[in-house]
Amino acid sequence: MDFVLSELCDQVMTARAGHKPLFVMGGGSKAFYGNYRPVRPQDGHCQLDMTPYRGIVSYHPSELVVTVRAGTPLAELEAALAENGQMLAFEPPHFGPSATVGGCVAAGLSGPRRMSAGALRDFVLGVRLLDSDGRFLSFGGEVMKNVAGYDVSRLLAGSHGIFGAILDVSMKVVPRPMEELTLLMPATQAQALSSFSLWRGKPLPISASSWTGADEHGEGVVHVRLSGAPPAIASARQVIGGDPMTPDAAEQWWTSLREHTHEFFAPDRPLWRVAVPPTAAALGLGPSLMEWGGGQRWLSGPYDAAVLREAAARLGGHATLFRPAGIKPPADGVFHPLAPGIASITRRLKQELDPAGLFNPGRLVLDL
């Protein structure tokens, strides 16, 4: 792997010497996400392919820690964890068989289990980064609470590669649940939000929840996944009610939400992701799909960005054009504009880690 690292470093230095933008690429399964710029070699663009840099560096099942190279297929890592009865707690989406660990971390996306387990960034313990000077920078480590000061490793989660090329990632893993059961029941969106609020106040082993329906006024369906010890699940089932799904049907349901294969996520329609406090009322903007106990709401269609972002901000949240699907992205980018304080920190980090402005220009913030 020393040869692969040397090659990556040489490519970075060549791009820097030529003052050419460098686009970091893994499996490309999430290339649609973010402020997209096609790589044009004829315009001097360069691409840094991370897929040759792959493999599990170290894995300690008894310590619940794994260190893996960025180009490692995500499916390969999950298979290795499954052999030891463990998993990635944040249940990351793949969006294709080519998904890599580096792309997973750079995109910062979490799946249905996020509200109960935590976000991807909560499980990143350490990261090794290749910067625009060709240096290998290490942040964090392989144990929890070993960081004094600025925890850069977790800030790299969801950074879309604008600070440098992620080389290695150390993550905390968790045991797979002893048992899981998914319940479903009819409900309007208002009833679903009310139920989610009620359940949050109880010690229930809920690991995922969703609501789908024709619109905010019509009746839809709530799905609730329980994970844990059999007695806890049996007790929770008595509280929640509903009808149980077969294990296969339940697996297909949560996979369809995580991988966006459910019909709601039709690839030919623009997709908006609205993050709001779970206690927020219905958006009242048409057909939607809710996850995370109401904290994540998906809208499908050509919405006006200003109207949607204003509605989200009014509720204390933000809106992202997750997949443009042919429509023109907002002038200020697909992501909700950063708050002044966060924007300032982002710019300072970019200046510190990538002063040449080499990596993934515009991907996260249009003018960075």
CSV table of C-alpha atoms in Angstrom, one decimal:
chain,number,residue,atom,x,y,z
A,1,MET,CA,0.0,0.0,0.0
A,2,ASP,CA,3.0,2.3,0.3
A,3,PHE,CA,3.1,2.4,-3.5
A,4,VAL,CA,-0.6,3.4,-3.7
A,5,LEU,CA,0.0,6.2,-1.1
A,6,SER,CA,3.0,7.4,-3.1
A,7,GLU,CA,0.9,7.5,-6.3
A,8,LEU,CA,-1.9,9.4,-4.6
A,9,CYS,CA,0.6,11.9,-3.1
A,10,ASP,CA,2.2,12.4,-6.5
A,11,GLN,CA,-1.2,13.1,-8.1
A,12,VAL,CA,-1.9,15.7,-5.5
A,13,MET,CA,1.4,17.4,-6.0
A,14,THR,CA,1.0,17.3,-9.8
A,15,ALA,CA,-2.4,18.9,-9.6
A,16,ARG,CA,-1.1,21.6,-7.2
A,17,ALA,CA,1.9,22.4,-9.4
A,18,GLY,CA,-0.4,22.9,-12.3
A,19,HIS,CA,-3.0,24.9,-10.3
A,20,LYS,CA,-5.7,22.4,-11.3
A,21,PRO,CA,-8.8,21.4,-9.3
A,22,LEU,CA,-8.7,17.9,-7.9
A,23,PHE,CA,-11.9,15.9,-7.5
A,24,VAL,CA,-11.7,13.1,-5.0
A,25,MET,CA,-13.6,10.0,-6.1
A,26,GLY,CA,-14.4,6.6,-4.6
A,27,GLY,CA,-17.0,4.3,-6.1
A,28,GLY,CA,-19.1,7.2,-7.4
A,29,SER,CA,-22.4,5.9,-5.8
A,30,LYS,CA,-23.1,9.4,-4.3
A,31,ALA,CA,-21.7,11.5,-7.1
A,32,PHE,CA,-25.2,13.1,-7.5
A,33,TYR,CA,-25.1,14.5,-3.9
A,34,GLY,CA,-23.7,17.9,-3.3
A,35,ASN,CA,-23.0,20.8,-5.7
A,36,TYR,CA,-22.1,18.7,-8.7
A,37,ARG,CA,-19.3,19.7,-11.1
A,38,PRO,CA,-18.5,17.2,-13.9
A,39,VAL,CA,-14.8,16.3,-14.2
A,40,ARG,CA,-13.5,17.7,-17.5
A,41,PRO,CA,-9.9,16.7,-18.3
A,42,GLN,CA,-10.0,19.0,-21.3
A,43,ASP,CA,-10.5,21.9,-18.8
A,44,GLY,CA,-7.6,20.9,-16.7
A,45,HIS,CA,-9.6,19.0,-14.1
A,46,CYS,CA,-8.0,16.1,-12.3
A,47,GLN,CA,-9.5,13.1,-10.5
A,48,LEU,CA,-8.1,11.4,-7.5
A,49,ASP,CA,-9.3,7.8,-7.6
A,50,MET,CA,-9.3,6.3,-4.1
A,51,THR,CA,-10.5,2.8,-4.9
A,52,PRO,CA,-7.0,1.2,-5.2
A,53,TYR,CA,-6.4,2.2,-1.5
A,54,ARG,CA,-8.5,-0.4,0.1
A,55,GLY,CA,-8.5,-3.0,2.9
A,56,ILE,CA,-9.2,-3.3,6.7
A,57,VAL,CA,-6.1,-2.1,8.6
A,58,SER,CA,-7.1,-3.3,12.0
A,59,TYR,CA,-10.2,-4.7,13.6
A,60,HIS,CA,-10.7,-5.5,17.3
A,61,PRO,CA,-14.1,-7.1,17.8
A,62,SER,CA,-13.7,-7.2,21.5
A,63,GLU,CA,-12.9,-3.5,21.6
A,64,LEU,CA,-15.6,-2.6,19.1
A,65,VAL,CA,-13.2,-0.6,16.9
A,66,VAL,CA,-12.3,-0.9,13.2
A,67,THR,CA,-9.7,1.0,11.1
A,68,VAL,CA,-10.3,0.8,7.4
A,69,ARG,CA,-8.8,2.4,4.2
A,70,ALA,CA,-11.0,4.9,2.3
A,71,GLY,CA,-11.3,2.9,-0.9
A,72,THR,CA,-12.6,-0.2,0.8
A,73,PRO,CA,-16.1,-1.2,-0.4
A,74,LEU,CA,-18.7,-0.5,2.2
A,75,ALA,CA,-20.2,-3.9,1.7
A,76,GLU,CA,-16.9,-5.6,2.4
A,77,LEU,CA,-16.5,-3.8,5.7
A,78,GLU,CA,-20.1,-4.6,6.7
A,79,ALA,CA,-19.6,-8.3,5.8
A,80,ALA,CA,-16.5,-8.5,8.0
A,81,LEU,CA,-18.4,-6.9,10.9
A,82,ALA,CA,-21.4,-9.3,10.4
A,83,GLU,CA,-19.1,-12.3,10.7
A,84,ASN,CA,-18.5,-11.1,14.3
A,85,GLY,CA,-22.1,-10.3,15.0
A,86,GLN,CA,-21.4,-6.5,14.8
A,87,MET,CA,-22.4,-3.6,12.5
A,88,LEU,CA,-22.2,0.1,11.8
A,89,ALA,CA,-24.7,1.6,14.1
A,90,PHE,CA,-25.7,4.5,11.9
A,91,GLU,CA,-26.9,2.1,9.1
A,92,PRO,CA,-25.3,4.1,6.2
A,93,PRO,CA,-26.9,4.1,2.7
A,94,HIS,CA,-24.9,2.6,-0.2
A,95,PHE,CA,-26.8,3.8,-3.2
A,96,GLY,CA,-25.0,1.2,-5.2
A,97,PRO,CA,-22.6,-1.7,-4.9
A,98,SER,CA,-19.6,0.5,-5.6
A,99,ALA,CA,-20.0,2.5,-2.4
A,100,THR,CA,-16.8,3.0,-0.4
A,101,VAL,CA,-16.0,3.7,3.2
A,102,GLY,CA,-14.3,7.0,2.3
A,103,GLY,CA,-17.4,8.1,0.3
A,104,CYS,CA,-19.6,7.1,3.2
A,105,VAL,CA,-17.7,9.3,5.6
A,106,ALA,CA,-17.3,12.2,3.2
A,107,ALA,CA,-21.1,12.3,2.4
A,108,GLY,CA,-21.9,12.0,6.1
A,109,LEU,CA,-25.2,10.2,5.5
A,110,SER,CA,-27.0,8.0,8.1
A,111,GLY,CA,-29.8,5.6,7.6
A,112,PRO,CA,-33.1,4.7,9.5
A,113,ARG,CA,-31.3,3.9,12.7
A,114,ARG,CA,-29.8,7.4,13.1
A,115,MET,CA,-32.3,8.8,15.6
A,116,SER,CA,-31.8,5.9,18.1
A,117,ALA,CA,-28.1,5.2,17.5
A,118,GLY,CA,-26.6,8.6,16.5
A,119,ALA,CA,-25.2,10.0,13.3
A,120,LEU,CA,-22.2,8.8,11.4
A,121,ARG,CA,-19.9,11.5,12.8
A,122,ASP,CA,-20.7,10.3,16.4
A,123,PHE,CA,-18.8,7.0,15.5
A,124,VAL,CA,-15.8,8.4,13.8
A,125,LEU,CA,-12.8,8.1,16.2
A,126,GLY,CA,-10.0,9.1,14.0
A,127,VAL,CA,-9.1,10.0,10.4
A,128,ARG,CA,-5.9,10.2,8.4
A,129,LEU,CA,-6.0,12.9,5.7
A,130,LEU,CA,-3.9,13.7,2.6
A,131,ASP,CA,-3.6,17.5,2.3
A,132,SER,CA,-2.7,19.8,-0.6
A,133,ASP,CA,0.9,19.9,0.6
A,134,GLY,CA,1.2,16.1,0.2
A,135,ARG,CA,1.3,15.6,3.9
A,136,PHE,CA,-0.4,12.8,5.8
A,137,LEU,CA,-2.3,14.4,8.7
A,138,SER,CA,-3.7,12.3,11.6
A,139,PHE,CA,-6.6,13.4,13.7
A,140,GLY,CA,-8.2,11.5,16.7
A,141,GLY,CA,-7.3,7.9,17.3
A,142,GLU,CA,-8.8,4.5,18.0
A,143,VAL,CA,-10.4,5.2,21.4
A,144,MET,CA,-13.3,7.3,22.6
A,145,LYS,CA,-12.5,10.7,24.3
A,146,ASN,CA,-8.9,10.8,23.3
A,147,VAL,CA,-9.2,14.2,21.6
A,148,ALA,CA,-8.1,17.4,23.3
A,149,GLY,CA,-9.3,20.6,21.6
A,150,TYR,CA,-10.7,20.7,18.0
A,151,ASP,CA,-12.1,17.3,16.9
A,152,VAL,CA,-11.3,17.6,13.3
A,153,SER,CA,-11.8,13.9,12.5
A,154,ARG,CA,-15.6,14.3,13.1
A,155,LEU,CA,-15.8,17.5,11.2
A,156,LEU,CA,-14.5,15.6,8.1
A,157,ALA,CA,-17.7,13.6,8.2
A,158,GLY,CA,-20.0,15.2,5.7
A,159,SER,CA,-17.3,17.6,4.5
A,160,HIS,CA,-17.6,16.2,0.9
A,161,GLY,CA,-13.8,16.0,0.6
A,162,ILE,CA,-13.2,19.8,0.5
A,163,PHE,CA,-10.5,19.7,3.1
A,164,GLY,CA,-8.4,16.9,1.6
A,165,ALA,CA,-8.5,13.2,0.7
A,166,ILE,CA,-9.6,10.9,3.5
A,167,LEU,CA,-7.1,8.0,3.6
A,168,ASP,CA,-8.0,5.9,6.7
A,169,VAL,CA,-10.9,6.0,9.1
A,170,SER,CA,-11.2,4.5,12.6
A,171,MET,CA,-14.8,3.9,13.7
A,172,LYS,CA,-16.7,2.5,16.7
A,173,VAL,CA,-18.9,-0.4,15.8
A,174,VAL,CA,-21.7,-2.0,17.8
A,175,PRO,CA,-23.2,-5.5,18.4
A,176,ARG,CA,-26.1,-6.5,16.2
A,177,PRO,CA,-29.4,-6.5,18.1
A,178,MET,CA,-30.5,-9.8,19.6
A,179,GLU,CA,-33.9,-9.5,18.0
A,180,GLU,CA,-35.9,-7.1,15.8
A,181,LEU,CA,-39.5,-6.7,15.1
A,182,THR,CA,-41.3,-4.2,12.8
A,183,LEU,CA,-44.8,-3.1,13.5
A,184,LEU,CA,-47.1,-1.2,11.1
A,185,MET,CA,-50.4,0.7,11.7
A,186,PRO,CA,-52.6,3.2,9.8
A,187,ALA,CA,-52.2,6.9,10.7
A,188,THR,CA,-52.5,10.4,9.3
A,189,GLN,CA,-49.3,12.5,9.4
A,190,ALA,CA,-50.6,14.4,12.4
A,191,GLN,CA,-51.4,11.1,14.2
A,192,ALA,CA,-47.9,9.8,13.3
A,193,LEU,CA,-46.2,12.9,14.8
A,194,SER,CA,-48.3,12.6,17.9
A,195,SER,CA,-47.4,8.9,18.3
A,196,PHE,CA,-43.7,9.6,17.7
A,197,SER,CA,-43.8,12.3,20.4
A,198,LEU,CA,-45.5,10.0,22.9
A,199,TRP,CA,-43.1,7.1,22.2
A,200,ARG,CA,-40.0,9.4,22.7
A,201,GLY,CA,-41.1,9.9,26.3
A,202,LYS,CA,-41.1,6.2,27.1
A,203,PRO,CA,-38.2,3.7,27.5
A,204,LEU,CA,-39.0,1.9,24.3
A,205,PRO,CA,-36.4,0.1,22.2
A,206,ILE,CA,-37.4,1.9,18.9
A,207,SER,CA,-34.5,1.7,16.4
A,208,ALA,CA,-36.3,3.2,13.4
A,209,SER,CA,-39.6,4.8,12.5
A,210,SER,CA,-41.3,6.1,9.4
A,211,TRP,CA,-44.5,7.5,8.0
A,212,THR,CA,-45.7,7.3,4.3
A,213,GLY,CA,-48.9,8.7,3.0
A,214,ALA,CA,-50.6,10.4,0.0
A,215,ASP,CA,-50.5,13.8,1.7
A,216,GLU,CA,-50.4,15.4,5.2
A,217,HIS,CA,-54.2,15.1,5.6
A,218,GLY,CA,-54.9,11.6,4.2
A,219,GLU,CA,-54.3,8.4,6.0
A,220,GLY,CA,-50.9,6.8,5.6
A,221,VAL,CA,-48.9,4.0,7.3
A,222,VAL,CA,-46.5,4.1,10.3
A,223,HIS,CA,-43.7,1.6,10.5
A,224,VAL,CA,-41.8,1.1,13.8
A,225,ARG,CA,-38.8,-1.1,14.2
A,226,LEU,CA,-38.0,-2.5,17.7
A,227,SER,CA,-34.5,-3.8,18.4
A,228,GLY,CA,-33.1,-5.4,21.5
A,229,ALA,CA,-33.8,-8.3,24.0
A,230,PRO,CA,-37.0,-10.3,23.4
A,231,PRO,CA,-38.6,-9.3,26.7
A,232,ALA,CA,-38.1,-5.6,25.9
A,233,ILE,CA,-39.5,-6.0,22.4
A,234,ALA,CA,-42.6,-7.9,23.8
A,235,SER,CA,-43.2,-5.2,26.3
A,236,ALA,CA,-42.9,-2.4,23.7
A,237,ARG,CA,-45.2,-4.2,21.4
A,238,GLN,CA,-48.0,-4.1,24.0
A,239,VAL,CA,-47.5,-0.3,24.3
A,240,ILE,CA,-47.3,0.5,20.6
A,241,GLY,CA,-49.8,-2.0,19.1
A,242,GLY,CA,-50.0,-2.4,15.4
A,243,ASP,CA,-49.4,-5.5,13.2
A,244,PRO,CA,-46.1,-7.3,12.9
A,245,MET,CA,-44.3,-7.7,9.6
A,246,THR,CA,-42.5,-10.8,8.6
A,247,PRO,CA,-38.7,-10.5,9.0
A,248,ASP,CA,-38.1,-10.5,5.2
A,249,ALA,CA,-40.8,-7.9,4.5
A,250,ALA,CA,-39.4,-5.7,7.3
A,251,GLU,CA,-35.9,-6.0,5.9
A,252,GLN,CA,-37.1,-5.0,2.5
A,253,TRP,CA,-39.0,-2.0,3.9
A,254,TRP,CA,-36.1,-0.5,5.8
A,255,THR,CA,-33.7,-1.2,2.9
A,256,SER,CA,-36.0,0.5,0.5
A,257,LEU,CA,-35.9,3.7,2.7
A,258,ARG,CA,-32.1,3.5,3.3
A,259,GLU,CA,-31.2,2.9,-0.3
A,260,HIS,CA,-34.0,5.0,-1.8
A,261,THR,CA,-35.5,2.2,-3.8
A,262,HIS,CA,-39.0,2.9,-2.5
A,263,GLU,CA,-41.3,4.4,-5.2
A,264,PHE,CA,-41.4,7.7,-3.3
A,265,PHE,CA,-37.8,8.3,-4.3
A,266,ALA,CA,-38.4,8.0,-8.0
A,267,PRO,CA,-35.0,8.9,-9.7
A,268,ASP,CA,-36.7,11.0,-12.3
A,269,ARG,CA,-38.1,13.5,-9.8
A,270,PRO,CA,-36.2,16.1,-7.7
A,271,LEU,CA,-35.7,15.0,-4.1
A,272,TRP,CA,-35.6,17.4,-1.1
A,273,ARG,CA,-34.4,16.5,2.3
A,274,VAL,CA,-35.8,18.6,5.1
A,275,ALA,CA,-34.3,18.3,8.6
A,276,VAL,CA,-36.4,19.7,11.4
A,277,PRO,CA,-36.9,19.1,15.1
A,278,PRO,CA,-39.0,15.9,15.6
A,279,THR,CA,-41.5,18.0,17.4
A,280,ALA,CA,-42.1,20.3,14.4
A,281,ALA,CA,-45.6,20.3,12.9
A,282,ALA,CA,-46.4,19.0,9.4
A,283,LEU,CA,-44.8,21.1,6.7
A,284,GLY,CA,-48.0,21.4,4.7
A,285,LEU,CA,-46.2,21.3,1.4
A,286,GLY,CA,-47.7,18.2,-0.2
A,287,PRO,CA,-46.8,14.5,-0.3
A,288,SER,CA,-43.9,13.6,2.0
A,289,LEU,CA,-42.2,10.7,3.7
A,290,MET,CA,-41.0,11.0,7.3
A,291,GLU,CA,-38.2,9.2,9.1
A,292,TRP,CA,-36.3,9.6,12.4
A,293,GLY,CA,-39.5,10.1,14.4
A,294,GLY,CA,-40.3,13.1,12.3
A,295,GLY,CA,-36.8,14.6,12.3
A,296,GLN,CA,-36.2,13.9,8.6
A,297,ARG,CA,-38.8,14.6,6.0
A,298,TRP,CA,-38.5,14.0,2.3
A,299,LEU,CA,-40.3,15.9,-0.4
A,300,SER,CA,-40.4,14.8,-4.1
A,301,GLY,CA,-41.0,17.4,-6.8
A,302,PRO,CA,-39.8,20.7,-8.2
A,303,TYR,CA,-40.3,22.9,-5.1
A,304,ASP,CA,-39.2,26.5,-4.9
A,305,ALA,CA,-35.9,26.5,-2.9
A,306,ALA,CA,-36.6,29.8,-1.2
A,307,VAL,CA,-40.1,28.8,-0.1
A,308,LEU,CA,-39.0,25.4,1.2
A,309,ARG,CA,-36.0,26.8,3.0
A,310,GLU,CA,-38.0,29.5,4.7
A,311,ALA,CA,-40.5,26.9,5.8
A,312,ALA,CA,-37.8,24.7,7.2
A,313,ALA,CA,-36.0,27.6,8.9
A,314,ARG,CA,-39.2,28.8,10.5
A,315,LEU,CA,-39.4,25.4,12.2
A,316,GLY,CA,-35.7,25.5,13.3
A,317,GLY,CA,-34.4,23.3,10.5
A,318,HIS,CA,-32.9,23.3,7.0
A,319,ALA,CA,-33.6,22.0,3.5
A,320,THR,CA,-31.3,20.4,1.0
A,321,LEU,CA,-31.8,19.6,-2.7
A,322,PHE,CA,-30.7,16.0,-2.2
A,323,ARG,CA,-31.0,15.0,-5.9
A,324,PRO,CA,-31.7,17.6,-8.6
A,325,ALA,CA,-32.9,15.1,-11.2
A,326,GLY,CA,-32.6,17.6,-14.0
A,327,ILE,CA,-33.8,20.8,-12.4
A,328,LYS,CA,-31.5,23.8,-12.1
A,329,PRO,CA,-30.0,23.9,-8.6
A,330,PRO,CA,-30.5,27.1,-6.5
A,331,ALA,CA,-28.1,29.9,-7.2
A,332,ASP,CA,-26.6,29.5,-3.7
A,333,GLY,CA,-26.1,25.8,-4.0
A,334,VAL,CA,-28.1,22.6,-3.1
A,335,PHE,CA,-27.3,22.9,0.6
A,336,HIS,CA,-29.1,25.3,2.9
A,337,PRO,CA,-26.9,28.3,3.4
A,338,LEU,CA,-24.6,28.0,6.4
A,339,ALA,CA,-25.2,30.1,9.5
A,340,PRO,CA,-22.5,32.8,9.7
A,341,GLY,CA,-20.6,31.2,12.6
A,342,ILE,CA,-20.5,27.8,10.9
A,343,ALA,CA,-19.5,29.4,7.6
A,344,SER,CA,-16.7,31.2,9.3
A,345,ILE,CA,-15.3,28.0,10.8
A,346,THR,CA,-15.7,26.2,7.5
A,347,ARG,CA,-13.7,28.8,5.7
A,348,ARG,CA,-11.0,28.9,8.3
A,349,LEU,CA,-10.6,25.1,8.2
A,350,LYS,CA,-10.5,25.2,4.4
A,351,GLN,CA,-7.7,27.8,4.6
A,352,GLU,CA,-5.8,25.8,7.1
A,353,LEU,CA,-6.1,22.3,5.5
A,354,ASP,CA,-6.3,23.2,1.8
A,355,PRO,CA,-5.0,26.8,1.3
A,356,ALA,CA,-4.4,26.0,-2.4
A,357,GLY,CA,-8.2,25.4,-2.8
A,358,LEU,CA,-7.3,22.2,-4.5
A,359,PHE,CA,-9.8,19.6,-3.3
A,360,ASN,CA,-13.4,19.3,-4.6
A,361,PRO,CA,-14.0,23.0,-5.2
A,362,GLY,CA,-17.5,24.1,-4.7
A,363,ARG,CA,-18.7,20.7,-3.7
A,364,LEU,CA,-20.0,21.7,-0.2
A,365,VAL,CA,-19.9,25.5,-0.5
A,366,LEU,CA,-20.0,27.1,-4.0
A,367,ASP,CA,-17.2,29.6,-3.4
A,368,LEU,CA,-14.8,27.2,-1.5
